[in-house]
Amino acid sequence: MARALSIVGIGALLPVVGLSFWEIAARAQWTQSQILVPPSAVFATIVEFWQSGELLSDIVASTCRVLIGFLLGGSLGFVFGITAGLDRRVEAIFAPTFHVLRQIPVIAWLPLLVLLAGFGEGFKILTISIAAFFPIGLNTLDGVKNVSSKYIEVGRALCFSRRQIIARIIWPAALPAIMNGARLSLSRSWMLVVAAELVASTTGIGHRMDWGRQLFQIDVVFMGVLVTGCMGLLIDVAVRGLARRASRWTEQA
Amino acid sequence: MQSKGIYLPRGLLLPVAILLAWEVAAHAGRSGGVLIAPLEQIASTAFTLAAGGTMAVDVAATIARVMSGFVLGAVAGLLFGSVIGTSRAADWLASPTFNAVRQVPLTGWIPVAALLFGIGEGAKLSLIALAAFCPVALNTAEGLAGVSQSYRELGRSLNFSGVTSWWRILLPAATPQIFTGLKHGIAFAWIAAIAAELLLTSGPGLGSMIEGGTALFRLDIVMVGVCLIGAFGYAMAVAMERVEARFLRWRN
Amino acid sequence: MNVRIDDRLLKNDSEVRRVGVAISVDHVSRAFDINGRPLAVLHDISLDITAGEFVVIVGASGCGKSTLLRLIAGLDMPNAGAVFVGGSKVVGPGLDRGIVFQDHRLLPWLTAEENVAAALIARGVPKAERLDVARRYLALVGLTGFETAYPSQLSGGMAQRAAIGRALANDPDVLLLDEPLGALDALTRLKLQNEIVRLSAKNPKTIVLVTHDIEEAVFFADRIVVMDAKPGRIRRIIPVDLPRPRDRSSPGFVALRSAVLDEFIDETH
Ligand SMILES: Nc1ncnc2c1ncn2[C@@H]1O[C@H](COP(=O)(O)OP(=O)(O)O)[C@@H](O)[C@H]1O
Ligand SMILES: [Mg+2]
C-alpha cells in the first residue's frame, strides 16, 4: 500500500512540477505571450463553465453524438464483420471495397460530408458512424475469420450444428478481437466528434474549443483538452473493463 | 458472368454498383443542394490538376510534412519509450503524464496548436509529430519492458555489459513491437497531417486541396483529393511494412 | 439399372452382416492437393477392427496415421473406398465415436467441466444434467477439484485427461486417440498409460490409438498396425498376445518390443 502510494506520488511529481513552473512563469510574465494563461486560470475557467452548466451541456451534446454514431456505425460494422467473416460469398463481394475504403482517413471525408449532408446534426452523426464502422468491422471480420480451424473441428467432432458452432465456438473465440474493435471504434468516434464540432457546430466540446480559439481564450481551449482527455480515458476504461470480462480466459496462463 | 463473355470478379460488383449509382445520381440532378460531379468530370479534373502541376505540389507538400513530422515524433518516441521501457524510475516518473496526454484525441490538440503556433508550418508539424510520438513511445516502452526474463538471463549468462545486453538482446527482442508502433505512428501521422491541413488551412497540401474544393462547392476536386489521400496513405503503410519485413527477416 | 441397384444393396447388406466388426476400413485412399498436384497420403488401406479390440497404429511421422484416424472419425472423407463404423458408412462425425487430439484442444474459454459438458450439447441434454455428467467423467479421469479451472490453468497432463473425459462423456462405442500422450513428459505419460488401461478395463470400448512410442504400442495393443509412408499403406499387423495387465519388464514384453523396433529400423532403410 505504502509502496503503491509512493509510486503514485512519483508519477504526480512531473505534472506538479510542470504546472507549478508554468504557473510561476505565467504570473511573473516570463513570456511575452498573453496567450499562456496560468493553470489556476484554466481551473477557474473550468469551475466557471461548470457552474454555469455550459460545460455539462457541451459534454452531453458531444457524448450523445458519439453514442448515437457509435451505435449506428458500430452495429453496421459488427454485422458486416460477422456476415463477411462467416460467409465467403459475402466477403468476396464486400471485403475488397471495405479494405480500399478503410485506407482513407475518416477525417478526409469531412468536407465531402459537409457538402453532401450540410452542417446539421446529420453530418456529425454520419461522420462518427463512419469512424465507428471501420475498426469494429475490420476486427470482427478478422476475429471471425481467424478462429482456429482446430476449435471448429472440435465442434464438428462433437456433432455441433452450424448454429452451435457459430454460437459456441466462433463467437467466444472472436469476442476479444471484437471488443478490441469496439474500443478502437469508440476512441475514433471521440476523435471525430471533436473534429466535426470544430468544423461545423454550435454545441459540443469541440465547438467550445473552436470558440475559445477564435477569441484567443486559451484557458477555454485547455479546458477542452482536459475534458476530451478525461472523456477518452473514461470510455477506454469502461470498454477495457467490459473486454476483460468477455475474455477472462485469454489472460490466465 | 462467364456466359456474357466477361470475367467479373465478385469483388468488383460493389464498386461498379457504387460508381454506377454515383453516375446516375450525378446526371439525375441535385442532392443536398450540391451538384454531384459525374465520374467523367472527376476524371478530367484529376487530369487537369495533374497536368497543371498543382496536384504534384499538394501531394509533395503533404508527404514532406508527414515525413518530417513523423521523423521528429518517431525519434522522440523511440528515445522516450526506450527510457521508460528500460528504467523503472523513469517509468514511474513519466508514464502517468504520458498516459494522460495520450488520452486526448488528436483533433483536440488542433486548437491548442493553432493558438500556440498559429496556422503555419509549426502547428502542423507539431501535431504530426505528436501523432507519431504516442504510438511509437508506447510500443517501444512496452516492447522493451516485455522482453522475457529468459532472454535477459541469457545476456547475464553471457556476461554482457548493460549496454551490450541492451543492444544485442533487449532491442532486437523488442523490435517487432517497435515496428508495430512505427506502423501505427505513420498511419496516425498521415491522419494528423490531413486533419491539420484541413482545419488549419494555409499553404499547399492535400487537406487544403479538399478544403478549397469544398469552399468552391467543387465535389470533383474533393473526390480527387480524397482518392489521393487514400492512395498515398496506403502507399506509406505498405512502404513501412516493406521496411519492417527487411528488418524482421528472422521472423520467417 | 436394376442390376446395379441390387448390387449395391447386396454389398451394404454384407457389410452389416459382419458380426462383431466395429470398424471396417474398406480400400480407402486419400490424396491431398499440394500446390495443385495430388499427393497420395493413404493408398488402398483395408483394416477390420472387432468390437472391444484395442488397435494401435504406429508408423513414421507423416505416413498418414492422423489422416486415417480422421477418416474414421468422419472429420475427413476418403477419395476412394469407405469407412464403416457399427455397420454403417461414415459420412461425417458422430457421437458413436469419441476423439482425442494430440493437442488437447480444450476450448480455452470454457472451464474443464464445461469442456466435458460440451460433448453432450448436440444431444440436447439440459445444462444442469450436462454438468453433472461432466463432473462424473472428470472424476473418472482423476480431475476432481479442477472442475472450474480454465484449460490455461491445467498442466499438460491434466488437460489431456480432461480431453479424454470429453471423448468419453457420450459413452461412445469407439474411442479414437491421436498420439494423446505424445506431448507429455515421460513420468506423466507412464501414469496416463496406466490410467487408459484402467479406463478401458472398466468400460470396454473399441479403441484405435496412434503413437510413435513402441513401448506404448506393446503396452496397449491387441494388434499393432505398422504403417509405411509415401503413400501410407499397412506394412504389417502384429498381434500382441501378452497377458493383461502387462508387465513392461516381463521377457515376453521386452522381446516383442524389440521385435517391433526391428520392424521399424527395417522400414527406415
Ligand atoms: N489437410 C491437409 N492438406 C494437405 N496435406 C495434408 C493434410 N493433412 C495431412 N496432410 C499431409 O498428409 C501427410 C500425412 O499427414 P498425417 O496423417 O498428419 O501424418 P502422421 O499423423 O502420420 O504424422 C503429411 O505429409 C501431411 O503434410
Ligand atoms: Mg499425426
XYZ file of N, CA and C in Angstrom, chain C residues 51-241:
573
model
N -15.173 -55.473 -32.337
C -15.685 -54.723 -31.200
C -14.877 -55.053 -29.955
N -14.524 -54.046 -29.197
C -13.787 -54.255 -27.968
C -12.296 -54.401 -28.165
N -11.851 -54.332 -29.405
C -10.430 -54.508 -29.673
C -9.667 -53.210 -29.423
N -8.411 -53.371 -29.008
C -7.533 -52.210 -28.821
C -6.463 -52.280 -29.904
N -6.600 -51.409 -30.906
C -5.651 -51.414 -32.021
C -4.756 -50.198 -31.928
N -3.454 -50.434 -32.054
C -2.518 -49.307 -32.004
C -1.849 -49.174 -33.377
N -1.862 -47.959 -33.903
C -1.232 -47.686 -35.189
C 0.108 -46.999 -34.957
N 1.170 -47.592 -35.500
C 2.475 -46.937 -35.401
C 3.012 -46.727 -36.805
N 3.910 -45.777 -36.934
C 4.497 -45.502 -38.240
C 5.249 -44.197 -38.180
N 6.116 -43.998 -39.174
C 6.937 -42.799 -39.193
C 6.045 -41.566 -39.260
N 6.596 -40.463 -38.798
C 5.854 -39.211 -38.835
C 5.511 -38.855 -40.288
N 4.269 -38.480 -40.512
C 3.854 -38.072 -41.849
C 3.386 -39.210 -42.733
N 3.237 -40.426 -42.168
C 2.836 -41.551 -43.008
C 1.316 -41.658 -43.128
N 0.601 -40.771 -42.495
C -0.851 -40.756 -42.696
C -1.659 -41.337 -41.543
N -1.064 -41.484 -40.377
C -1.780 -42.048 -39.230
C -2.953 -41.156 -38.826
N -2.658 -39.860 -38.679
C -3.723 -38.936 -38.286
C -4.811 -38.892 -39.344
N -4.383 -38.924 -40.602
C -5.361 -38.885 -41.685
C -6.309 -40.076 -41.584
N -5.745 -41.246 -41.324
C -6.576 -42.440 -41.192
C -7.565 -42.284 -40.034
N -7.058 -41.779 -38.923
C -7.926 -41.621 -37.754
C -9.047 -40.613 -38.047
N -8.691 -39.552 -38.763
C -9.693 -38.534 -39.089
C -10.744 -39.080 -40.035
N -10.338 -39.996 -40.886
C -11.317 -40.615 -41.781
C -12.296 -41.457 -40.976
N -11.771 -42.188 -39.970
C -12.661 -42.979 -39.127
C -13.579 -42.060 -38.323
N -13.012 -40.937 -37.867
C -13.808 -40.001 -37.083
C -14.864 -39.295 -37.927
N -14.664 -39.309 -39.253
C -15.612 -38.611 -40.112
C -15.293 -37.138 -40.270
N -14.100 -36.727 -39.808
C -13.695 -35.332 -39.967
C -13.149 -35.086 -41.366
N -12.884 -36.175 -42.091
C -12.331 -36.063 -43.432
C -12.945 -37.207 -44.239
N -13.013 -37.028 -45.560
C -13.640 -38.049 -46.391
C -12.607 -38.655 -47.330
N -12.679 -39.976 -47.563
C -11.714 -40.600 -48.473
C -12.031 -40.260 -49.922
N -11.005 -40.316 -50.796
C -11.231 -40.134 -52.225
C -11.766 -41.410 -52.853
N -11.375 -42.529 -52.251
C -11.880 -43.805 -52.752
C -12.064 -44.736 -51.564
N -12.970 -45.707 -51.708
C -13.241 -46.613 -50.607
C -14.155 -45.989 -49.591
N -14.368 -46.690 -48.476
C -15.282 -46.188 -47.461
C -14.889 -46.728 -46.101
N -15.343 -46.040 -45.068
C -15.151 -46.495 -43.698
C -16.523 -46.821 -43.133
N -16.627 -47.973 -42.465
C -17.883 -48.336 -41.823
C -17.662 -48.433 -40.325
N -18.550 -47.837 -39.570
C -18.484 -47.946 -38.111
C -19.828 -48.467 -37.638
N -19.787 -49.554 -36.875
C -21.028 -50.156 -36.402
C -21.920 -50.554 -37.552
N -21.312 -50.893 -38.703
C -22.066 -51.388 -39.833
C -22.539 -50.313 -40.785
N -22.527 -49.040 -40.372
C -22.993 -48.029 -41.325
C -21.827 -47.172 -41.805
N -22.009 -46.712 -43.041
C -20.941 -45.973 -43.702
C -20.749 -44.620 -43.028
N -19.504 -44.264 -42.827
C -19.202 -42.975 -42.197
C -19.373 -41.855 -43.223
N -20.282 -40.924 -42.934
C -20.447 -39.778 -43.829
C -20.129 -38.473 -43.106
N -19.771 -38.581 -41.832
C -19.442 -37.372 -41.071
C -19.164 -37.762 -39.638
N -18.860 -36.799 -38.803
C -18.606 -37.108 -37.399
C -19.867 -37.655 -36.726
N -19.689 -38.446 -35.691
C -20.840 -38.982 -34.974
C -20.518 -39.143 -33.504
N -21.556 -39.148 -32.695
C -21.334 -39.254 -31.252
C -21.020 -40.694 -30.840
N -21.101 -41.634 -31.829
C -20.704 -43.009 -31.528
C -19.190 -43.138 -31.506
N -18.486 -42.061 -31.905
C -17.023 -42.064 -31.892
C -16.539 -40.866 -31.072
N -15.686 -41.139 -30.101
C -15.077 -40.036 -29.360
C -13.632 -39.904 -29.812
N -13.177 -38.636 -29.981
C -11.805 -38.467 -30.481
C -10.999 -37.598 -29.525
N -9.751 -37.988 -29.327
C -8.812 -37.189 -28.536
C -7.676 -36.789 -29.459
N -7.441 -35.475 -29.583
C -6.380 -34.988 -30.457
C -5.068 -34.921 -29.691
N -3.976 -34.822 -30.466
C -2.671 -34.756 -29.809
C -2.552 -33.519 -28.921
N -2.935 -32.358 -29.485
C -3.027 -31.153 -28.658
C -4.422 -31.210 -28.054
N -4.525 -31.026 -26.782
C -5.775 -31.389 -26.100
C -7.013 -30.734 -26.699
N -6.836 -29.562 -27.310
C -7.954 -28.870 -27.947
C -9.150 -28.652 -27.024
N -8.871 -28.416 -25.770
C -9.954 -27.944 -24.910
C -10.267 -26.532 -25.368
N -11.532 -26.137 -25.318
C -11.890 -24.789 -25.716
C -11.453 -23.845 -24.606
N -10.544 -22.909 -24.902
C -9.908 -22.140 -23.830
C -10.867 -21.234 -23.056
N -12.029 -20.928 -23.629
C -12.954 -20.031 -22.933
C -13.939 -20.793 -22.052
N -13.801 -22.124 -22.002
C -14.669 -22.916 -21.136
C -13.836 -23.545 -20.017
N -14.488 -23.741 -18.853
C -13.797 -24.436 -17.776
C -13.711 -25.918 -18.115
N -12.965 -26.652 -17.294
C -12.794 -28.086 -17.547
C -14.147 -28.784 -17.629
N -15.038 -28.490 -16.651
C -16.316 -29.206 -16.669
C -17.170 -28.769 -17.851
N -17.095 -27.480 -18.204
C -17.866 -27.019 -19.370
C -17.352 -27.661 -20.655
N -16.026 -27.870 -20.708
C -15.461 -28.532 -21.875
C -15.986 -29.947 -22.021
N -16.006 -30.683 -20.919
C -16.506 -32.048 -20.991
C -18.003 -32.026 -21.295
N -18.709 -31.078 -20.661
C -20.153 -30.993 -20.859
C -20.501 -30.663 -22.311
N -19.580 -29.968 -23.001
C -19.855 -29.579 -24.391
C -20.123 -30.803 -25.266
N -19.582 -31.961 -24.858
C -19.775 -33.167 -25.653
C -21.240 -33.589 -25.700
N -22.035 -33.092 -24.730
C -23.429 -33.531 -24.654
C -24.385 -32.524 -25.291
N -23.837 -31.406 -25.771
C -24.701 -30.340 -26.298
C -25.513 -30.825 -27.489
N -24.843 -31.518 -28.409
C -25.524 -31.919 -29.641
C -26.687 -32.856 -29.355
N -26.646 -33.550 -28.214
C -27.746 -34.464 -27.890
C -28.897 -33.752 -27.208
N -28.731 -32.458 -26.972
C -29.816 -31.688 -26.385
C -30.009 -31.927 -24.899
N -28.984 -32.417 -24.227
C -29.085 -32.628 -22.786
C -29.130 -31.262 -22.095
N -30.047 -31.069 -21.133
C -30.104 -29.772 -20.446
C -28.811 -29.485 -19.690
N -28.559 -28.204 -19.471
C -27.253 -27.786 -18.988
C -26.878 -28.404 -17.635
N -27.818 -28.382 -16.687
C -27.503 -28.890 -15.348
C -27.074 -30.358 -15.424
N -27.815 -31.092 -16.238
C -27.506 -32.514 -16.367
C -26.162 -32.725 -17.065
N -25.922 -31.869 -18.065
C -24.621 -31.936 -18.760
C -23.477 -31.795 -17.769
N -23.622 -30.788 -16.891
C -22.540 -30.535 -15.936
C -22.390 -31.692 -14.957
N -23.529 -32.280 -14.574
C -23.479 -33.460 -13.697
C -22.647 -34.564 -14.328
N -23.014 -34.878 -15.568
C -22.286 -35.932 -16.278
C -20.809 -35.554 -16.392
N -20.564 -34.279 -16.708
C -19.186 -33.826 -16.900
C -18.378 -34.039 -15.628
N -18.965 -33.713 -14.492
C -18.218 -33.884 -13.234
C -17.915 -35.351 -12.986
N -18.877 -36.203 -13.349
C -18.639 -37.641 -13.178
C -17.438 -38.085 -14.011
N -17.397 -37.610 -15.248
C -16.297 -38.047 -16.113
C -14.982 -37.410 -15.701
N -15.048 -36.190 -15.171
C -13.808 -35.583 -14.671
C -13.276 -36.391 -13.496
N -14.189 -36.878 -12.642
C -13.764 -37.721 -11.522
C -13.142 -39.007 -12.054
N -13.763 -39.554 -13.098
C -13.270 -40.796 -13.681
C -11.830 -40.646 -14.172
N -11.515 -39.487 -14.774
C -10.149 -39.299 -15.278
C -9.248 -38.647 -14.228
N -9.744 -38.560 -12.987
C -8.891 -38.112 -11.896
C -8.707 -36.609 -11.829
N -9.752 -35.859 -12.176
C -9.615 -34.401 -12.142
C -10.562 -33.747 -11.139
N -10.993 -34.521 -10.154
C -11.842 -33.923 -9.126
C -11.103 -32.742 -8.493
N -11.815 -31.655 -8.309
C -11.190 -30.476 -7.733
C -10.772 -29.459 -8.771
N -10.751 -29.874 -10.039
C -10.342 -28.934 -11.100
C -11.496 -28.619 -12.038
N -12.727 -28.852 -11.563
C -13.887 -28.699 -12.446
C -13.966 -27.308 -13.046
N -13.690 -26.283 -12.207
C -13.915 -24.917 -12.694
C -12.628 -24.238 -13.136
N -11.580 -25.041 -13.340
C -10.331 -24.449 -13.826
C -10.410 -24.264 -15.341
N -9.800 -23.174 -15.827
C -9.717 -22.983 -17.272
C -8.542 -23.805 -17.812
N -8.606 -24.206 -19.084
C -7.527 -25.027 -19.651
C -6.141 -24.434 -19.418
N -6.046 -23.088 -19.484
C -4.729 -22.485 -19.308
C -4.204 -22.663 -17.886
N -5.088 -23.069 -16.977
C -4.641 -23.277 -15.594
C -4.286 -24.745 -15.333
N -4.494 -25.593 -16.335
C -4.211 -27.018 -16.151
C -2.838 -27.341 -16.732
N -2.164 -28.325 -16.126
C -0.914 -28.801 -16.714
C -1.247 -29.618 -17.960
N -0.218 -29.910 -18.751
C -0.445 -30.666 -19.976
C -1.148 -31.994 -19.729
N -0.683 -32.697 -18.694
C -1.273 -33.989 -18.379
C -2.726 -33.866 -17.963
N -3.017 -32.838 -17.151
C -4.400 -32.653 -16.686
C -5.300 -32.264 -17.851
N -4.783 -31.438 -18.735
C -5.593 -31.037 -19.890
C -5.900 -32.253 -20.759
N -4.899 -33.132 -20.920
C -5.133 -34.316 -21.735
C -6.149 -35.253 -21.059
N -6.098 -35.320 -19.727
C -7.118 -36.100 -19.008
C -8.508 -35.545 -19.283
N -8.623 -34.216 -19.212
C -9.924 -33.598 -19.457
C -10.394 -33.904 -20.876
N -9.446 -33.878 -21.818
C -9.805 -34.167 -23.208
C -10.293 -35.608 -23.343
N -9.660 -36.521 -22.603
C -10.127 -37.913 -22.620
C -11.514 -37.998 -22.003
N -11.717 -37.242 -20.925
C -13.045 -37.203 -20.300
C -14.093 -36.715 -21.289
N -13.743 -35.706 -22.082
C -14.697 -35.176 -23.069
C -15.027 -36.230 -24.120
N -13.989 -36.980 -24.530
C -14.232 -38.001 -25.555
C -15.086 -39.142 -25.010
N -14.979 -39.374 -23.700
C -15.739 -40.482 -23.090
C -17.158 -40.081 -22.729
N -17.412 -38.778 -22.630
C -18.645 -38.304 -21.990
C -19.908 -38.796 -22.670
N -19.848 -39.071 -23.970
C -21.035 -39.591 -24.656
C -21.111 -41.106 -24.587
N -20.195 -41.704 -23.847
C -20.088 -43.149 -23.786
C -20.087 -43.752 -25.197
N -19.125 -43.325 -26.032
C -19.121 -43.789 -27.429
C -18.686 -45.241 -27.520
N -19.057 -45.891 -28.628
C -18.617 -47.277 -28.836
C -17.135 -47.301 -29.197
N -16.734 -46.263 -29.887
C -15.373 -46.239 -30.425
C -14.616 -45.041 -29.867
N -13.395 -45.301 -29.419
C -12.563 -44.206 -28.928
C -11.350 -44.086 -29.844
N -11.159 -42.874 -30.384
C -10.044 -42.640 -31.298
C -9.054 -41.701 -30.636
N -7.807 -42.155 -30.489
C -6.820 -41.336 -29.786
C -5.616 -41.094 -30.684
N -5.379 -39.822 -31.027
C -4.273 -39.474 -31.923
C -3.086 -38.980 -31.106
N -2.132 -39.848 -30.883
C -0.962 -39.503 -30.057
C -1.368 -38.711 -28.824
N -2.239 -39.271 -28.013
C -2.794 -38.477 -26.909
C -1.735 -38.140 -25.859
N -0.691 -38.939 -25.788
C 0.300 -38.708 -24.739
C 1.609 -38.193 -25.309
N 1.601 -37.891 -26.603
C 2.836 -37.522 -27.291
C 3.515 -36.297 -26.726
N 2.723 -35.354 -26.215
C 3.306 -34.082 -25.789
C 3.638 -34.071 -24.299
N 3.499 -35.216 -23.645
C 3.677 -35.225 -22.185
C 5.069 -35.714 -21.796
N 5.471 -35.342 -20.594
C 6.767 -35.827 -20.113
C 6.664 -37.305 -19.749
N 7.808 -37.972 -19.664
C 7.842 -39.430 -19.549
C 7.054 -39.950 -18.346
N 7.200 -39.284 -17.199
C 6.517 -39.768 -15.991
C 5.015 -39.649 -16.120
N 4.562 -38.477 -16.564
C 3.133 -38.260 -16.748
C 2.582 -39.250 -17.762
N 3.383 -39.520 -18.781
C 2.928 -40.437 -19.810
C 2.721 -41.840 -19.234
N 3.701 -42.295 -18.431
C 3.554 -43.612 -17.800
C 2.281 -43.672 -16.981
N 2.049 -42.627 -16.228
C 0.884 -42.583 -15.353
C -0.402 -42.649 -16.178
N -0.457 -41.856 -17.233
C -1.670 -41.839 -18.046
C -1.855 -43.128 -18.836
N -0.736 -43.776 -19.176
C -0.866 -45.083 -19.839
C -1.598 -46.051 -18.924
N -1.205 -46.067 -17.660
C -1.884 -46.942 -16.703
C -3.354 -46.560 -16.561
N -3.619 -45.245 -16.569
C -4.993 -44.766 -16.457
C -5.844 -45.258 -17.622
N -5.271 -45.166 -18.837
C -6.037 -45.573 -20.015
C -6.344 -47.060 -19.949
N -5.379 -47.843 -19.493
C -5.626 -49.275 -19.335
C -6.734 -49.503 -18.313
N -6.673 -48.759 -17.217
C -7.692 -48.893 -16.176
C -9.074 -48.544 -16.739
N -9.158 -47.419 -17.455
C -10.434 -46.985 -18.015
C -10.980 -47.993 -19.008
N -10.087 -48.535 -19.859
C -10.588 -49.435 -20.894
C -10.982 -50.778 -20.295
N -10.397 -51.128 -19.141
C -10.815 -52.367 -18.485
C -12.177 -52.171 -17.821
N -12.380 -50.996 -17.293
C -13.593 -50.688 -16.558
C -14.787 -50.575 -17.498
N -14.539 -49.988 -18.659
C -15.621 -49.705 -19.579
C -15.120 -50.032 -20.976
N -15.181 -51.335 -21.345
C -14.517 -51.777 -22.578
C -15.094 -51.077 -23.803
N -14.188 -50.628 -24.662
C -14.575 -49.955 -25.893
C -13.658 -50.430 -27.001
N -14.095 -50.173 -28.221
C -13.194 -50.360 -29.342
C -12.290 -49.143 -29.385
N -10.989 -49.388 -29.307
C -10.075 -48.249 -29.232
C -9.065 -48.307 -30.374
N -8.901 -47.184 -31.053
C -7.820 -47.043 -32.029
C -6.919 -45.939 -31.530
N -5.654 -46.263 -31.299
C -4.725 -45.288 -30.757
C -3.517 -45.168 -31.674
N -3.130 -43.931 -31.946
C -1.941 -43.673 -32.762
C -0.801 -43.282 -31.838
N 0.362 -43.821 -32.084
C 1.511 -43.426 -31.267
C 2.769 -43.632 -32.086
N 3.876 -43.030 -31.691
C 5.134 -43.499 -32.254
C 6.063 -43.989 -31.142
N 5.452 -44.320 -30.022
C 6.197 -44.880 -28.903
C 5.950 -46.399 -28.911
N 6.992 -47.150 -29.271
C 6.828 -48.602 -29.454
C 6.390 -49.265 -28.151
N 7.002 -48.835 -27.050
C 6.664 -49.471 -25.786
C 5.193 -49.253 -25.463
N 4.723 -48.029 -25.760
C 3.314 -47.721 -25.537
C 2.428 -48.654 -26.371
N 2.857 -48.875 -27.614
C 2.079 -49.739 -28.501
C 1.982 -51.152 -27.929
N 3.106 -51.687 -27.502
C 3.099 -53.055 -26.962
C 2.307 -53.109 -25.659
N 2.359 -52.029 -24.890
C 1.664 -51.986 -23.602
C 0.145 -52.031 -23.796
N -0.340 -51.345 -24.829
C -1.785 -51.221 -25.022
C -2.393 -52.312 -25.899
N -1.695 -52.692 -26.981
C -2.387 -53.211 -28.152
C -2.817 -54.660 -28.048
N -3.975 -54.957 -28.655
C -4.294 -56.325 -29.027
C -3.606 -56.632 -30.363
N -3.624 -55.589 -31.236
C -2.908 -55.713 -32.505
C -2.186 -54.397 -32.782
N -0.967 -54.531 -33.292
C -0.229 -53.337 -33.687
C -0.219 -53.260 -35.209
N -0.699 -52.121 -35.731
C -0.687 -51.910 -37.173
C 0.518 -51.044 -37.502
N 1.479 -51.608 -38.257
C 2.659 -50.832 -38.641
C 2.428 -50.277 -40.033
N 2.577 -48.941 -40.142
C 2.311 -48.306 -41.433
C 3.589 -47.895 -42.138
N 3.514 -47.911 -43.472
C 4.586 -47.448 -44.339
C 4.234 -46.067 -44.866
N 5.264 -45.318 -45.232
C 4.981 -43.967 -45.718
C 5.058 -43.888 -47.231
N 4.463 -42.869 -47.775
C 4.601 -42.424 -49.170
C 4.339 -43.484 -50.201
N 3.164 -43.808 -50.528
C 1.963 -43.398 -49.802
C 1.729 -44.314 -48.620
N 0.942 -43.874 -47.668
C 0.688 -44.654 -46.464
C -0.013 -45.973 -46.796
N 0.621 -47.039 -46.380
C -0.003 -48.368 -46.532
C 0.207 -49.125 -45.236
N -0.538 -50.226 -45.097
C -0.292 -51.062 -43.926
C 0.827 -52.025 -44.274
N 1.888 -51.963 -43.478
C 3.052 -52.800 -43.768
C 2.888 -54.171 -43.124
N 2.470 -54.124 -41.889
C 2.311 -55.399 -41.172
C 1.336 -55.214 -40.044
N 0.690 -56.284 -39.658
C -0.145 -56.236 -38.462
C 0.405 -57.265 -37.486
N 0.783 -56.796 -36.312
C 1.422 -57.674 -35.331
C 0.446 -57.933 -34.176
N 0.006 -59.159 -34.014
C -0.860 -59.436 -32.857
C -0.040 -59.466 -31.570
N -0.627 -58.969 -30.511
C 0.067 -58.975 -29.214
C -0.730 -59.867 -28.267
N -0.180 -61.019 -27.946
C -0.928 -61.958 -27.134
C -0.490 -61.977 -25.688
